[in-house]
XYZ file of C-alpha atoms in Angstrom:
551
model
C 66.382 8.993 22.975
C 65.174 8.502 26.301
C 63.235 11.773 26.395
C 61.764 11.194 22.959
C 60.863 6.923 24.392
C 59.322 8.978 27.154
C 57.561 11.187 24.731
C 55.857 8.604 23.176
C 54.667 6.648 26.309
C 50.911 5.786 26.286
C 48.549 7.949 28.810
C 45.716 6.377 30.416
C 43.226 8.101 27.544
C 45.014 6.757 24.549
C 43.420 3.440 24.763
C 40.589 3.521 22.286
C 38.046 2.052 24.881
C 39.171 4.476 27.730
C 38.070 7.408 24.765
C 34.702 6.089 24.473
C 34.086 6.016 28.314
C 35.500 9.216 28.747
C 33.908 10.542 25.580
C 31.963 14.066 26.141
C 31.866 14.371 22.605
C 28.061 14.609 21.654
C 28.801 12.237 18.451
C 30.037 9.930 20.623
C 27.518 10.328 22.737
C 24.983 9.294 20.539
C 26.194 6.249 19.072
C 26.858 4.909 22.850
C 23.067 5.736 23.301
C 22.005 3.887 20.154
C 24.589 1.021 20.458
C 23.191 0.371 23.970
C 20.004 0.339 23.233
C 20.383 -2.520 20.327
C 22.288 -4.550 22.614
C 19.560 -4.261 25.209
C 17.185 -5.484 22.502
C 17.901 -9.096 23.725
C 16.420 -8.948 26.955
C 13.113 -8.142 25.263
C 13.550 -10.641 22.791
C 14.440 -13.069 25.298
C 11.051 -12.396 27.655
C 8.770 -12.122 24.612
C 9.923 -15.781 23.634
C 9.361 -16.593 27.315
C 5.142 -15.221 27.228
C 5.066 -16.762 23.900
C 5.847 -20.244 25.370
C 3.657 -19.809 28.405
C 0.516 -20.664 27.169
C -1.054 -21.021 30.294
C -0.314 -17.451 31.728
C 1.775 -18.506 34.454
C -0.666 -21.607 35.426
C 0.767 -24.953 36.750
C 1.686 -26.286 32.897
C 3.560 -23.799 31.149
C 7.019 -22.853 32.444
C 6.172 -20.203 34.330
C 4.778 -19.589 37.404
C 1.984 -16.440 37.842
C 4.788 -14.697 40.228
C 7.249 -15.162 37.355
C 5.057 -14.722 34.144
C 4.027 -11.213 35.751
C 7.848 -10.861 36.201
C 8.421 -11.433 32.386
C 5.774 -8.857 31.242
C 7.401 -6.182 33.297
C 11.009 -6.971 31.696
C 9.083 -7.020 28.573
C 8.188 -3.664 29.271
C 10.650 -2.151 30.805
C 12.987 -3.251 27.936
C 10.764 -1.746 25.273
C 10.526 1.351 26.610
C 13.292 2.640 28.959
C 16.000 0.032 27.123
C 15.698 0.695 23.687
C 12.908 3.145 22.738
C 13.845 6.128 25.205
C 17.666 5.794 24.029
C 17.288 5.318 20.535
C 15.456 8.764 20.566
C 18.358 10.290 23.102
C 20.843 9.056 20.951
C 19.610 10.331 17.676
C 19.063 13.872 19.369
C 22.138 13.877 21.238
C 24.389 12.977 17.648
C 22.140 14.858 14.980
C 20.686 18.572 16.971
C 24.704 19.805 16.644
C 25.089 19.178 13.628
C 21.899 20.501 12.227
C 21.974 24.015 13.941
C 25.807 24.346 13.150
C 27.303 24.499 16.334
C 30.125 22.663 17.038
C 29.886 21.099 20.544
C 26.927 20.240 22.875
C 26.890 22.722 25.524
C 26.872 20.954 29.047
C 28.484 17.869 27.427
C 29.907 16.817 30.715
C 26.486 16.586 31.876
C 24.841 14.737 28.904
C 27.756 12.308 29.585
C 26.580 11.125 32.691
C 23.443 11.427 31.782
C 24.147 8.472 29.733
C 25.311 6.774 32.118
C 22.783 7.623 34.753
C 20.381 6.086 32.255
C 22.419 2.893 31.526
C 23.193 1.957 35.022
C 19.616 3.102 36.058
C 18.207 0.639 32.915
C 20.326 -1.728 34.278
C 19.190 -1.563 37.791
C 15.768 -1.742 36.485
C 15.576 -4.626 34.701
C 18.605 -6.704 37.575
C 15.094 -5.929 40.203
C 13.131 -9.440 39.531
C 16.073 -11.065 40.906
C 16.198 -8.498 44.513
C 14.281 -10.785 46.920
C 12.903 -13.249 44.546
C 12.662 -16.676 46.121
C 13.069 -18.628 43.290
C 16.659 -16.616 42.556
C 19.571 -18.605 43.765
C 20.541 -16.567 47.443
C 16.425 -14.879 47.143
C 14.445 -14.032 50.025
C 11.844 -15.777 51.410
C 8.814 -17.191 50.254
C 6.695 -14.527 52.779
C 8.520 -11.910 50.281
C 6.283 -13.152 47.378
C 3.374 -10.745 47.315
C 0.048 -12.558 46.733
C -1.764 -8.568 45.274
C -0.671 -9.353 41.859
C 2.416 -7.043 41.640
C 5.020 -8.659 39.827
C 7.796 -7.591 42.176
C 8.670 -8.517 45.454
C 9.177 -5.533 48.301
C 12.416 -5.568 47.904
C 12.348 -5.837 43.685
C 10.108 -2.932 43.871
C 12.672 -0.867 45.592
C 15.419 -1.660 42.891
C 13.180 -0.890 39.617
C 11.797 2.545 41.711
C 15.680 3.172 42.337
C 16.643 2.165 38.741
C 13.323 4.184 37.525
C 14.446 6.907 39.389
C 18.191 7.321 38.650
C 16.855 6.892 35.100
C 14.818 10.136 35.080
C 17.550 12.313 36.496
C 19.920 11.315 33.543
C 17.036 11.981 31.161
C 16.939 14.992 33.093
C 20.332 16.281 32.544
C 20.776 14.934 28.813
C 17.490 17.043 27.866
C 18.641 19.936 29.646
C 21.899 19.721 27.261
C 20.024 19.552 24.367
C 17.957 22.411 25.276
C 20.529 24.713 26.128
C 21.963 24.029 22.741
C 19.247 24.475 21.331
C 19.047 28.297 22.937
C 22.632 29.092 23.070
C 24.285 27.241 20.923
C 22.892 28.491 17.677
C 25.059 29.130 14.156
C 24.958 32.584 13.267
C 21.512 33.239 11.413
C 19.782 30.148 12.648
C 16.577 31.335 14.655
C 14.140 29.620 15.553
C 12.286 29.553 12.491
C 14.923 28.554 10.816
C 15.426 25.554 13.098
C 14.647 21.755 11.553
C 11.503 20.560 12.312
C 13.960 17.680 14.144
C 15.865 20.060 15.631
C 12.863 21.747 16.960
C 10.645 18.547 18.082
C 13.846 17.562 20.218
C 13.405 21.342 21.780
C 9.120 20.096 22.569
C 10.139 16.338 23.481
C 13.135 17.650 25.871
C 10.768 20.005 27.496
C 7.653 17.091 27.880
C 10.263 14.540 28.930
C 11.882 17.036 31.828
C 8.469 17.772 33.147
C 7.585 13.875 33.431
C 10.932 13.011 34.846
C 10.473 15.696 37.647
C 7.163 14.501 38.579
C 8.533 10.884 38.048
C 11.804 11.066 40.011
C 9.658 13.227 43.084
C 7.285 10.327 43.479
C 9.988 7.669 43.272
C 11.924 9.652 45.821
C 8.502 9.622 47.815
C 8.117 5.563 47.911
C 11.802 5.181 48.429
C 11.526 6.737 51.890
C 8.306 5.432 52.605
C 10.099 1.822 51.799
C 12.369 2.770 54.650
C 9.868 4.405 56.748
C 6.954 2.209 58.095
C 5.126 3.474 54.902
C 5.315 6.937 56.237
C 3.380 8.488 53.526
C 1.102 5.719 53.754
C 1.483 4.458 50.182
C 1.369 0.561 51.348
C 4.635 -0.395 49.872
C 4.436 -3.415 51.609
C 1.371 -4.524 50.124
C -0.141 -5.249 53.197
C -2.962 -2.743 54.572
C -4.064 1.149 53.972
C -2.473 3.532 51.852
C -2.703 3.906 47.612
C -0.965 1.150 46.062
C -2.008 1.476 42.268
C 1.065 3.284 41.580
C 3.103 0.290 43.094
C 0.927 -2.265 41.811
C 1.738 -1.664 38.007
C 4.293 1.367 37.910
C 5.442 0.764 34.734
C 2.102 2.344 32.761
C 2.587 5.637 35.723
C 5.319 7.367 33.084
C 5.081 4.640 30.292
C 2.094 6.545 28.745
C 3.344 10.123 28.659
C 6.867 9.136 27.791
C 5.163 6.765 24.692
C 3.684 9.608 23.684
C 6.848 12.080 23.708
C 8.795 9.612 21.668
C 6.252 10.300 19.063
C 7.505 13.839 18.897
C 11.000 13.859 17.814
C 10.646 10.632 15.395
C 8.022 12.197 13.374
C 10.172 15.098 13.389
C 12.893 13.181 12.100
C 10.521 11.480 9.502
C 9.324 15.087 8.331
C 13.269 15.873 7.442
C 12.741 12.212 5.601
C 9.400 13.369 3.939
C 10.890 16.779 2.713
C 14.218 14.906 1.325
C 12.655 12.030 -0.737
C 9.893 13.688 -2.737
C 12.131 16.909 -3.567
C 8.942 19.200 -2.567
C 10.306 21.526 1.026
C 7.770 22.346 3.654
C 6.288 25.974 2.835
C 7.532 27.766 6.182
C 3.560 29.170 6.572
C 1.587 25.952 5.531
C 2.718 22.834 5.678
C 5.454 23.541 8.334
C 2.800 25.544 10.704
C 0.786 22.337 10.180
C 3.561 19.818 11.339
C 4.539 21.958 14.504
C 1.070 22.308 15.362
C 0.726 18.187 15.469
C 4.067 17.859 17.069
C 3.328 21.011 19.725
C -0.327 19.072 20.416
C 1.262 15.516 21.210
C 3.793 17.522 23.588
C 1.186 18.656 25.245
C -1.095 15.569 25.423
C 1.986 14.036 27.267
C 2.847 16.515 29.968
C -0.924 16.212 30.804
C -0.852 12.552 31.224
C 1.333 13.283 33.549
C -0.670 14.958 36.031
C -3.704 13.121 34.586
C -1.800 10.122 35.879
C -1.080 11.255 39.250
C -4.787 12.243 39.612
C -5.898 8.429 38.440
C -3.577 7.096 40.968
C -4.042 8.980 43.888
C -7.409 10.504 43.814
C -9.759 8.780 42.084
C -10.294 5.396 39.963
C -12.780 6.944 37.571
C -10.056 8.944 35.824
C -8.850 6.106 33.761
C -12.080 6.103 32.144
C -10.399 9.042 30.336
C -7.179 6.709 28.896
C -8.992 5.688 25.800
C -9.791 9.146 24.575
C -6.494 10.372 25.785
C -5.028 7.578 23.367
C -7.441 8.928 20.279
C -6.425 12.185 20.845
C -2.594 11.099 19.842
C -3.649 9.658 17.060
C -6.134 12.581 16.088
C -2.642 15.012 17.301
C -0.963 12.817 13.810
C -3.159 14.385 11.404
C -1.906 17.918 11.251
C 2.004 15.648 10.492
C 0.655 14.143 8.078
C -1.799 17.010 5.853
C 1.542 18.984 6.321
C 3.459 15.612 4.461
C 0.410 15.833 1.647
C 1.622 18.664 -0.481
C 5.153 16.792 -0.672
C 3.800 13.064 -1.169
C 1.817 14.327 -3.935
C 5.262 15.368 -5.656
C 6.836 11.978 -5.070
C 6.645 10.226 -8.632
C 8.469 6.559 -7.955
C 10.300 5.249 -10.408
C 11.490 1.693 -11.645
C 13.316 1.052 -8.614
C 11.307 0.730 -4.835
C 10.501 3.674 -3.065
C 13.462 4.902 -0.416
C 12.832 2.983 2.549
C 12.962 5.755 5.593
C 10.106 7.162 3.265
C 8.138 3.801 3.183
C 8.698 3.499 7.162
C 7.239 7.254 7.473
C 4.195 6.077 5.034
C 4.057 2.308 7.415
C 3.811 4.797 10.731
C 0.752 6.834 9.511
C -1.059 3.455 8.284
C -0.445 1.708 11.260
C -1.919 4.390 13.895
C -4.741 5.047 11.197
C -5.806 1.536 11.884
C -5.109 1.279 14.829
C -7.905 3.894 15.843
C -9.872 3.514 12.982
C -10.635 -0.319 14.756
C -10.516 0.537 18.054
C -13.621 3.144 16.945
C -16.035 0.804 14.764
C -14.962 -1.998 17.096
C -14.147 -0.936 20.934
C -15.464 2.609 21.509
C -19.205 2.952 20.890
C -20.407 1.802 23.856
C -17.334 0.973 25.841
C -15.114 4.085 25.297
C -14.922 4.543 29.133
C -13.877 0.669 29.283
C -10.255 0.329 30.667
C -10.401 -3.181 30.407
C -11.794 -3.601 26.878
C -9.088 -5.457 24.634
C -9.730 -2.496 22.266
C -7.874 -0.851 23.969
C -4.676 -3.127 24.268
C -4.972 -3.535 20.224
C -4.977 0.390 20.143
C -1.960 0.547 22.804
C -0.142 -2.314 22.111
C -0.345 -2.992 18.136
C -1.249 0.845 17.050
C 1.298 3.161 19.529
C 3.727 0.799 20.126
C 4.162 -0.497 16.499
C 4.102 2.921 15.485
C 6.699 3.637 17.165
C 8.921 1.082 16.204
C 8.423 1.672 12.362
C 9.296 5.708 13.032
C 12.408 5.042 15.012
C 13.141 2.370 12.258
C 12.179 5.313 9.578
C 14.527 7.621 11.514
C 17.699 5.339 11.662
C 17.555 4.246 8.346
C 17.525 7.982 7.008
C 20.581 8.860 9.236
C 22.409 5.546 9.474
C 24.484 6.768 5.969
C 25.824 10.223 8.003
C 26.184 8.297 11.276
C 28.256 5.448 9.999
C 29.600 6.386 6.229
C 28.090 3.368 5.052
C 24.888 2.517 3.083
C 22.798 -0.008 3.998
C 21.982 -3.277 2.214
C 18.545 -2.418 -0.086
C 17.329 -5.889 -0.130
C 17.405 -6.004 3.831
C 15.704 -2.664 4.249
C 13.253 -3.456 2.548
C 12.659 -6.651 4.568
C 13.105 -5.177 7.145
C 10.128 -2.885 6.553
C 7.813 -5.548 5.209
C 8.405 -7.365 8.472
C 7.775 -4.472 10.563
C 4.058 -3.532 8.757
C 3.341 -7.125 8.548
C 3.899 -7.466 12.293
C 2.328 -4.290 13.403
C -1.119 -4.645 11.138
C -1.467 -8.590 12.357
C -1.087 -7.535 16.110
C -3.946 -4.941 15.650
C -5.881 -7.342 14.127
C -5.232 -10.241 16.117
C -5.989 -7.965 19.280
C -8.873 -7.063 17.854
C -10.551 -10.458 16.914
C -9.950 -11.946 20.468
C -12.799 -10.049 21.528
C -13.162 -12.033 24.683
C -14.560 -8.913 26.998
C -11.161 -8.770 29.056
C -8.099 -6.103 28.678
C -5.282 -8.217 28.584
C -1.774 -8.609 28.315
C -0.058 -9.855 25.117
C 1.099 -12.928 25.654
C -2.031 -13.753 27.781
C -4.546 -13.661 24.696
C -2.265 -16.589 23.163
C -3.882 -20.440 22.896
C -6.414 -21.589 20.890
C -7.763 -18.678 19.820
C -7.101 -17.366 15.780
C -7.095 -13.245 17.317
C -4.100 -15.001 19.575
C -2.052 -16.720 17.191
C -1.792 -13.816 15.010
C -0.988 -11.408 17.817
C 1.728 -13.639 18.761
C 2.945 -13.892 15.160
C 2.351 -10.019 14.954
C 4.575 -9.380 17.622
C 7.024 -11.772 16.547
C 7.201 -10.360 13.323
C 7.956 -6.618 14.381
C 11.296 -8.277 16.829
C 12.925 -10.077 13.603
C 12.438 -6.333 11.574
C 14.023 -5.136 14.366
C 16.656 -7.875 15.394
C 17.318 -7.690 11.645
C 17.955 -4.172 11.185
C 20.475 -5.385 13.855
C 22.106 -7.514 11.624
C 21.863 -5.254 8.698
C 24.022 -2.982 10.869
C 26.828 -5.409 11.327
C 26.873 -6.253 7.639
C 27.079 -2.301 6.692
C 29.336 -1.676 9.151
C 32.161 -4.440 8.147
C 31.170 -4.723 4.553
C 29.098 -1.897 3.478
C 29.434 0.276 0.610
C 30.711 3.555 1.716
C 28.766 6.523 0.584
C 29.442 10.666 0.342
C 28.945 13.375 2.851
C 25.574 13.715 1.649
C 24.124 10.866 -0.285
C 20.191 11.456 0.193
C 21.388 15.440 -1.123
C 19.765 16.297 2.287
C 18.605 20.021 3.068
C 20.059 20.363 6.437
C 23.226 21.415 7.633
C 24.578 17.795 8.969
C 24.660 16.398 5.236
C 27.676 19.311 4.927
C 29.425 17.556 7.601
C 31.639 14.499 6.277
C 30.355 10.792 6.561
C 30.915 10.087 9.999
C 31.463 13.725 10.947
C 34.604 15.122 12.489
C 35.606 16.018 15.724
C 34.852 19.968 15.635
C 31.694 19.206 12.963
C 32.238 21.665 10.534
C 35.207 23.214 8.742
C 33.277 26.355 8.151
C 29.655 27.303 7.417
C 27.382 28.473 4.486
C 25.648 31.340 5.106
C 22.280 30.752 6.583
C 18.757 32.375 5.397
C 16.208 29.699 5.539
C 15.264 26.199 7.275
C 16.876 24.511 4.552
C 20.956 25.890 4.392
C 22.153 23.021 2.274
C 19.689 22.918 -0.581
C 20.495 27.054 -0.655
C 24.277 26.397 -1.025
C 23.370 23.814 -3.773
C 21.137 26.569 -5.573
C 23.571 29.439 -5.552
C 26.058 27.082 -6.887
C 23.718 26.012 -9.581
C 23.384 29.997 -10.022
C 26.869 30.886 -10.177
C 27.596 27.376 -12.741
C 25.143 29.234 -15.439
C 25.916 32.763 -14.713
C 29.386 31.560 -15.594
């Protein structure tokens, strides 16, 4: 009895929340990624509402002061990007790129573990620095902290978000380097390359432009770290106060925030491809369509590794490079058009029936419409004649409303196509869809709203607010796209406590994670089909077919 009572006696990893902090298991993995990301999503809710109230800009009426409202913008930011857009896109690779090449681990999972939490506590970090220093912060610094150059840190709240920013990139670092060397070694037997997903293979372009930016990234935060505790020994004026290049320090969010934008494209439209292919029942051909896809998704990885010397160039050498931002911005959205002829062949399949189109499909249709008109504006409105303008509001409509709600209706796209093989439950129709009707709404009135507050000056969201219609319907714009996204939120709750639950593979997907049960088990697969094209699932599916009528 008493060996048996001793038997039995808990270890330290039998606690279910002691797992999941231990967990190496890429599945795992993911959802932490994705989980933290959604719960981050209040922070930028939270600043956004902030801007919105400050009408003034930080002026001596609203409830903000300039020091703080350029605080606010760069939480706004930094949220967006690093706290929910970066690890929704880790999180889906990380959980899905297994599963679809049939292998039954993530090699280096040890390292994509703390890459996780590299990126967490480095997020973290990032958006704890308006409070390092900050005289209005109970136990701040002094008021002589407060730079009066227009950076919206103090010295020492520029030395946490570098930190953060840098401890950041080295987990991206070593979660990408995972995925890659699945990707090369961790193959099922007959998967090649060309066999690969077009996910599975946009992870492979976005892990190699998002290494390249984090090196270059993590080098120059290194750089301004020691120069913060050097008498700016590299002379890069981290105090703000004389000689030295300062633009990097004087808005360093945009430094990686373009090139890393950009690479997010990658993988989503990757994922919305797989979407694409499922929906309308009409498969990439290997030689057209998918040669047309990788060719946009190849182009956009390399637009973003050369932003990130382009960047390094604008900063340290010469002014006149930004000139080149607005083209480099067209030339994503020109990059989309190979995606989307490759979708053509397949869309002109589709034939909807009496009930609404799927909605990851209607969030891959949203994405194209929204960068379409996003350039398409920003050309008969912004660029003939001020192309070379960095501080044309064109350009913010094209940035702000065209990329960035883009992007949110393709990550959107992504997790609603997955969220059934993820979670085992189906999500609530009727929310989807308003969730998507939110989301275009939002995106297409913050283009627009950018747009008509042609006032001559690039400026930040919440500063084009006031009396002005372009304004209002910016605001509302922006507004709009965070309740599609706080409601997919909520959607997720509902699912996950009262959804319906749904099959292994309830879209009858193409690729090999469909085979895997609804969520998948530890070791993935029991065993494999054989594998002879890009699409392993729908082949098992026809040679049962086969066998059913030969029989």
């Amino acid at each position: 009895m008493a060996a048996n009572a001793h038997h039995q006696l808990p270890t330290w990893r039998d606690g279910v929340g002691i797992r999941w902090l231990t967990a190496t298991d890429h599945k795992r993995l993911g959802v932490m990624h994705i989980v933290s990301a959604l719960a981050l999503l209040g922070v930028a809710g939270f600043t956004g509402l902030l801007l919105m109230l400050d009408t003034d800009h930080g002026g001596s009426t609203g409830p903000l002061d300039q020091f703080a409202h350029l605080q606010a913008n760069l939480l706004q930011n930094t949220a967006g990007l690093y706290a929910i857009g970066l690890p929704v896109v880790l999180g889906l690779a990380v959980y899905l790129v297994p599963l679809m090449i049939g292998a039954r681990e993530l090699i280096g999972a040890q390292a994509a573990a703390l890459g996780f939490w590299l990126w967490l506590g480095g997020t973290i970090l990032m958006l704890a620095a308006p409070a390092a220093g900050n005289p209005g912060m109970p136990g701040g610094g002094d008021a002589s902290k407060e730079d009066a150059t227009g950076l919206p840190l103090t010295f020492e709240g520029r030395q946490f978000w570098i930190m953060g920013l840098v401890i950041v990139s080295i987990g991206v670092l070593l979660t990408c380097g995972s995925l890659l060397a699945t990707l090369l070694r961790g193959r099922a037997e007959g998967m090649t390359p060309s066999r690969l997903p077009v996910f599975a293979t946009s992870v492979g372009l976005f892990g190699i432009a998002a290494i390249v930016s984090s090196v270059i990234l993590g080098i120059a935060g290194i750089l301004f770290l020691i120069d913060a505790g050097s008498a700016d020994f590299f002379a890069f004026d981290v105090g703000a106060t004389e000689g030295g290049y300062s633009a990097f320090y004087q808005n360093p969010i945009w430094f990686f925030a373009n090139p890393l934008l950009y690479a997010l494209f990658v993988p989503l439209l990757g994922g919305l491809t797989e979407a694409v292919a499922v929906f309308t029942r009409r498969p990439l051909r290997p030689k057209a369509e998918r040669a047309l896809v990788l060719l946009g998704l190849g182009a956009i990885t390399g637009l973003s590794i050369l932003l990130s010397v382009f960047h390094i160039a604008a900063d340290a050498f010469s002014g006149s490079f930004l000139r080149g931002i607005p083209i480099a911005i067209l030339l994503l959205c020109a990059a989309v058009v190979p995606v989307v002829v490759g979708w053509l062949d397949s869309l002109r399949g589709f034939k909807p029936g009496k009930t609404p189109p799927p909605t990851p499909l209607l969030f891959a249709l949203g994405t194209v419409e929204v960068l379409a008109l996003g350039a398409i504006l920003s050309l008969v409105w912004g660029f003939p004649g001020n192309y070379n303008d960095t501080t044309s509001i064109h350009l913010t409509a094209l940035f702000q409303g065209g990329i960035a709600g883009g992007l949110t209706l393709a990550a959107l796209g992504c997790l609603h196509y997955w969220f059934p093989k993820i979670t085992g439950r189906a999500l609530d129709p009727r929310g989807a869809l308003a969730q998507f009707g939110l989301a275009i709404l939002g995106a297409n009135l913050l283009i627009l709203g950018l747009h008509i507050n042609d006032d001559g000056t690039r400026l930040l969201l919440a500063e084009v607010a006031g009396s002005k219609a372009g304004g209002i319907l910016a605001l509302i714009g922006f507004l709009a796209l965070f309740l599609a996204v706080a409601g997919f939120v909520a959607e997720t709750a509902k699912a996950m406590l009262f959804g319906r639950r749904v099959g292994n593979d309830p879209w009858e997907g193409d690729t090999l994670e469909w085979l895997a049960t609804s969520p998948p088990a530890e070791h993935n697969f029991d065993r494999l089909p054989p594998i002879e094209s890009a699409r392993p699932l729908a082949d098992l599916r026809e040679r049962i077919a086969a066998q059913g009528r030969s029989a």
